[in-house]
Short mmCIF file of C-alpha atoms in Angstrom, two decimals:
data_model
loop_
_atom_site.label_atom_id
_atom_site.label_comp_id
_atom_site.label_asym_id
_atom_site.label_seq_id
_atom_site.Cartn_x
_atom_site.Cartn_y
_atom_site.Cartn_z
CA MET G 1 -0.10 -0.09 -0.05
CA ALA G 2 1.36 3.48 -0.81
CA THR G 3 2.21 5.77 2.21
CA ASP G 4 1.88 9.63 1.92
CA ASP G 5 4.46 11.13 3.66
CA GLY G 6 5.68 13.20 0.70
CA VAL G 7 6.71 12.36 -2.83
CA GLY G 8 10.24 11.54 -1.79
CA ALA G 9 9.00 8.87 0.90
CA ARG G 10 6.42 7.42 -1.25
CA ARG G 11 6.93 3.70 -2.47
CA GLU G 12 4.13 3.44 -4.80
CA PHE G 13 1.53 5.65 -6.40
CA ARG G 14 -1.77 5.31 -8.13
CA THR G 15 -2.03 6.50 -11.78
CA ALA G 16 -3.31 9.98 -11.04
CA GLU G 17 -0.93 10.20 -8.02
CA LEU G 18 2.08 9.42 -10.40
CA ALA G 19 0.92 12.10 -12.90
CA GLU G 20 0.45 14.63 -10.56
CA ALA G 21 4.04 13.97 -8.87
CA ALA G 22 5.54 14.17 -12.16
CA GLY G 23 3.67 17.26 -13.25
CA ILE G 24 1.94 15.76 -16.11
CA SER G 25 -1.73 14.55 -17.00
CA VAL G 26 -3.00 11.09 -16.71
CA ARG G 27 -3.65 11.22 -20.49
CA THR G 28 0.19 12.06 -21.02
CA LEU G 29 1.23 9.00 -18.68
CA ARG G 30 -1.02 6.82 -20.61
CA PHE G 31 0.29 7.94 -23.76
CA TYR G 32 4.11 7.43 -22.47
CA ARG G 33 2.91 3.88 -21.66
CA GLU G 34 1.58 3.16 -24.85
CA ARG G 35 4.75 4.43 -26.78
CA LYS G 36 6.93 2.13 -23.94
CA LEU G 37 8.69 5.03 -22.58
CA VAL G 38 7.61 4.06 -19.00
CA PRO G 39 7.84 0.36 -17.88
CA PRO G 40 4.39 -1.32 -17.03
CA PRO G 41 3.05 -0.94 -13.36
CA ARG G 42 2.41 -3.64 -10.87
CA ARG G 43 -1.01 -4.71 -10.91
CA GLU G 44 -3.21 -5.51 -7.99
CA GLY G 45 -6.43 -6.59 -9.24
CA ARG G 46 -7.56 -3.54 -11.44
CA ILE G 47 -5.37 -1.04 -9.48
CA ALA G 48 -2.24 -0.28 -11.18
CA TRP G 49 0.88 0.58 -8.81
CA TYR G 50 3.76 2.61 -9.95
CA GLY G 51 7.14 2.82 -7.96
CA ARG G 52 9.76 5.65 -7.54
CA HIS G 53 11.79 4.29 -10.35
CA HIS G 54 8.55 5.41 -12.66
CA LEU G 55 8.61 8.86 -11.27
CA ALA G 56 12.43 9.09 -12.09
CA ARG G 57 11.73 7.92 -15.62
CA LEU G 58 8.78 10.57 -16.05
CA ARG G 59 11.21 13.16 -14.53
CA THR G 60 14.16 12.26 -17.21
CA ILE G 61 11.54 12.32 -20.06
CA GLY G 62 10.47 15.81 -19.01
CA ALA G 63 14.05 17.01 -18.55
CA LEU G 64 14.77 15.74 -22.10
CA LEU G 65 11.84 17.35 -23.67
CA GLN G 66 12.66 20.70 -22.03
CA ARG G 67 16.04 20.57 -23.51
CA GLY G 68 14.80 19.95 -27.19
CA HIS G 69 15.07 16.23 -27.47
CA THR G 70 12.14 14.49 -29.70
CA LEU G 71 10.06 11.46 -28.20
CA GLY G 72 11.80 9.40 -30.75
CA GLY G 73 15.21 10.19 -29.52
CA ILE G 74 14.13 9.85 -25.89
CA ALA G 75 12.93 6.34 -26.65
CA GLU G 76 16.22 5.40 -28.22
CA LEU G 77 18.21 6.72 -25.30
CA LEU G 78 16.02 5.13 -22.74
CA THR G 79 16.18 1.77 -24.77
CA ALA G 80 20.10 2.15 -24.62
CA PHE G 81 19.98 2.93 -20.81
CA GLU G 82 17.67 -0.12 -20.31
CA HIS G 83 20.13 -2.36 -22.37
CA ALA G 84 23.10 -0.87 -20.13
CA GLN G 85 21.13 -1.80 -16.83
CA ASP G 86 20.50 -5.42 -18.15
CA THR G 87 24.24 -6.05 -19.40
CA GLY G 88 26.31 -3.50 -17.34
CA GLU G 89 28.15 -4.39 -14.07
CA LEU G 90 26.79 -2.99 -11.14
CA LEU G 91 29.02 -0.88 -8.70
CA GLY G 92 30.37 -2.90 -6.02
CA GLY G 93 31.42 -5.51 -8.46
CA GLY G 94 34.79 -5.36 -10.50
CA LEU G 95 34.78 -1.75 -11.22
CA GLY G 96 33.96 -0.87 -7.77
CA GLY G 97 37.91 -1.46 -6.86
CA ALA G 98 38.97 0.43 -10.04
CA LEU G 99 37.01 3.54 -8.86
CA THR G 100 38.90 3.30 -5.28
CA GLY G 101 42.36 2.46 -6.55
CA ALA G 102 45.29 4.58 -5.20
CA TRP G 103 47.46 4.67 -8.37
CA SER G 104 44.97 6.27 -10.88
CA GLU G 105 43.67 9.03 -8.77
CA GLU G 106 40.92 9.36 -10.93
CA THR G 107 37.53 10.99 -10.14
CA PRO G 108 34.35 9.03 -11.20
CA VAL G 109 31.44 11.08 -12.38
CA ARG G 110 27.69 10.22 -11.78
CA LEU G 111 25.45 10.75 -14.74
CA THR G 112 21.62 10.70 -15.52
CA PRO G 113 20.40 9.62 -18.79
CA ASP G 114 19.43 13.12 -19.77
CA GLU G 115 23.08 14.37 -18.67
CA LEU G 116 24.55 11.45 -20.95
CA ALA G 117 22.34 12.54 -23.82
CA ASP G 118 23.56 16.37 -23.47
CA ARG G 119 27.20 15.12 -23.54
CA PHE G 120 26.86 12.85 -26.45
CA GLU G 121 23.69 13.96 -28.29
CA GLY G 122 22.89 11.69 -30.91
CA GLU G 123 25.60 9.10 -29.89
CA VAL G 124 23.95 7.23 -27.18
CA THR G 125 23.04 3.81 -28.57
CA PRO G 126 22.78 0.37 -27.02
CA GLU G 127 25.90 -0.56 -29.08
CA ASN G 128 28.04 2.43 -27.75
CA LEU G 129 26.79 1.82 -24.28
CA ALA G 130 27.76 -1.92 -24.46
CA ALA G 131 31.19 -1.10 -25.58
CA SER G 132 31.59 1.44 -22.83
CA LEU G 133 30.70 -1.17 -20.25
CA ASP G 134 32.71 -3.63 -21.76
CA ILE G 135 35.91 -1.51 -21.66
CA GLY G 136 35.17 -0.62 -18.21
CA TYR G 137 34.64 3.48 -18.70
CA LEU G 138 30.94 2.94 -17.54
CA ALA G 139 29.24 1.12 -14.67
CA VAL G 140 25.47 0.98 -13.98
CA ASP G 141 24.25 2.20 -10.40
CA GLY G 142 20.47 2.38 -10.01
CA GLU G 143 19.07 4.92 -12.34
CA GLU G 144 22.44 6.35 -13.11
CA LEU G 145 25.57 5.58 -14.89
CA VAL G 146 28.97 6.31 -13.44
CA HIS G 147 31.84 6.90 -15.56
CA VAL G 148 35.27 5.78 -14.15
CA SER G 149 37.30 8.87 -14.83
CA ARG G 150 36.43 12.70 -15.34
CA ARG G 151 39.48 13.18 -17.56
CA LEU G 152 38.44 10.43 -19.88
CA LEU G 153 34.99 11.67 -20.07
CA ASP G 154 36.09 15.23 -20.59
CA ALA G 155 38.35 13.91 -23.16
CA SER G 156 35.64 11.97 -25.06
CA THR G 157 33.43 15.04 -24.89
CA ALA G 158 35.98 17.13 -26.42
CA LEU G 159 36.74 14.75 -29.28
CA ILE G 160 32.84 14.63 -29.88
CA HIS G 161 32.93 18.37 -30.23
CA HIS G 162 35.62 18.16 -32.69
CA GLY G 163 33.63 15.61 -35.04
CA VAL G 164 34.94 12.47 -33.85
CA PRO G 165 31.97 9.77 -33.66
CA LEU G 166 31.72 8.20 -30.10
CA ALA G 167 32.01 4.64 -31.57
CA ALA G 168 35.62 5.59 -33.15
CA ILE G 169 36.49 7.10 -29.78
CA LEU G 170 35.56 3.77 -28.03
CA ALA G 171 37.34 1.68 -30.49
CA ALA G 172 40.27 3.89 -30.00
CA GLY G 173 40.11 3.74 -26.29
CA ARG G 174 40.17 0.03 -26.46
CA GLU G 175 43.44 0.21 -28.48
CA VAL G 176 45.05 2.71 -26.01
CA ARG G 177 43.88 0.42 -22.93
CA ALA G 178 45.72 -2.61 -24.47
CA HIS G 179 48.96 -0.42 -24.97
CA ALA G 180 48.51 1.05 -21.43
CA ASP G 181 48.01 -2.60 -19.99
CA ALA G 182 51.29 -3.46 -21.84
CA LEU G 183 53.03 -0.44 -20.36
CA ALA G 184 51.93 -1.29 -16.93
CA ASP G 185 53.39 -4.80 -17.42
CA VAL G 186 56.64 -3.33 -18.26
CA PHE G 187 56.93 -1.16 -15.28
CA THR G 188 55.64 -3.75 -13.01
CA GLU G 189 58.36 -6.16 -14.19
CA LEU G 190 60.95 -3.45 -14.05
CA ILE G 191 60.45 -3.04 -10.37
CA ARG G 192 59.74 -6.35 -9.44
CA THR G 193 63.07 -7.56 -10.96
CA HIS G 194 65.40 -4.58 -10.26
CA VAL G 195 63.91 -2.83 -7.20
CA LEU G 196 62.32 -5.44 -5.21
CA ALA G 197 64.78 -8.37 -6.30
CA GLY G 198 62.03 -11.08 -6.80
CA SER G 199 61.24 -11.58 -3.29
CA ALA G 200 58.19 -9.07 -2.75
CA THR G 201 54.79 -9.79 -1.75
CA ALA G 202 51.93 -8.11 -3.47
CA ASP G 203 51.77 -5.36 -0.88
CA ASP G 204 55.38 -4.67 -1.38
CA LEU G 205 55.00 -4.43 -5.03
CA ALA G 206 52.10 -2.06 -4.76
CA ALA G 207 53.85 0.01 -2.45
CA ALA G 208 57.11 0.19 -4.66
CA LEU G 209 54.86 1.25 -7.87
CA ASP G 210 53.25 4.00 -5.56
CA ARG G 211 56.35 5.56 -4.66
CA LEU G 212 57.74 5.33 -8.37
CA ARG G 213 54.36 6.43 -9.78
CA PRO G 214 55.59 10.09 -10.54
CA ILE G 215 58.73 8.39 -12.68
CA ALA G 216 56.20 6.38 -14.49
CA ARG G 217 53.94 9.23 -15.44
CA THR G 218 56.89 11.26 -16.57
CA VAL G 219 58.41 8.40 -18.96
CA VAL G 220 54.86 7.63 -20.50
CA GLU G 221 54.08 11.41 -20.99
CA ALA G 222 57.46 12.12 -22.53
CA GLU G 223 57.28 9.08 -24.87
CA VAL G 224 53.71 9.77 -26.22
CA ALA G 225 54.77 13.57 -26.72
CA MET G 226 57.89 12.60 -28.87
CA ALA G 227 56.04 10.00 -30.64
CA MET G 228 53.38 12.52 -31.79
CA ASP G 229 56.32 14.93 -32.83
CA ARG G 230 57.80 11.92 -34.98
CA ARG G 231 54.33 11.10 -36.40
CA LEU G 232 53.67 14.74 -37.31
CA CYS G 233 57.21 14.99 -38.96
CA ALA G 234 56.52 11.90 -40.91
CA GLU G 235 53.10 12.86 -42.11
CA PRO G 236 54.16 15.41 -44.86
CA ARG G 237 56.61 12.70 -46.26
CA ASP G 238 53.79 9.98 -46.09
CA GLY G 239 51.32 12.44 -47.68
CA ALA G 240 53.84 13.16 -50.42
CA GLN G 241 54.70 9.35 -50.97
CA ARG G 242 50.85 8.70 -51.44
CA SER G 243 50.26 11.55 -53.98
#
C-alpha cells in the first residue's frame, strides 16, 4: 500500500498520483506507456501501482523534452539505458575496486540519462553503451551511470565536439587500453626485478609502484609527446609518397 509522507517517501503511486507527482496529465502518462517510454506498473487486481523508478523515468523524459529532444530520440536513449542496466556491471563488482584504486587518482562521475544525452547528443546507442561497459568506462548504479574517470569523460566530450564519432572514440580507447596494459606490465616487471629483487609480496609491489608513480607518469608522457612529434614530422612525407 502506498504511503503519503511526501513524494520522496512514497513507495508506490496510483496512476493519478504518479501523474500529479511528475507534473503531467493522466492522459500523457498513458500515452508514454503506449509508446513504451515507461515500464508497465505492478497490477493488484484492477489497480495499477507505480514505483519511484517510474517517477524518476517521467522526470527524465520531462527534462529531455525541455532540452529539445524528440520523443523518438528519448525512446532510443531509454532503450540504450535499459540495455546498459541489463548487461552492465553494477557498482560494487569489478569496477568498484578500480574506482577506489590509489594509483590512478581518477575521479568518477555520476550521470543521469539526460545528462549523458546532453554530453553525447545523438551518440548514445545500445551498441556504444555496451562498448563503454565492456571497456570499463561505465558502470550502472540504479537509475544512474557512473563514468570511471572525469578526465577521460572530458576528453571524449572534447573529441565529440571536434567531430569524432563516439564509436570511433571507444574503438580507439580499446586500443589505448591494450597499450596501457602493456606499459603497466613493463613497469611492474622492471620494479619487481630490479627494485624488489624478486622476493616481494603483492603489498610490497603495490607500495613500490606507488612510490615510483611520478617516474612512470613522466616516462609515459614524454614518450607519447615525442611519438606525436615523430608522427607529425613523418606525416608530410607520407602524404607526398601517397600522392
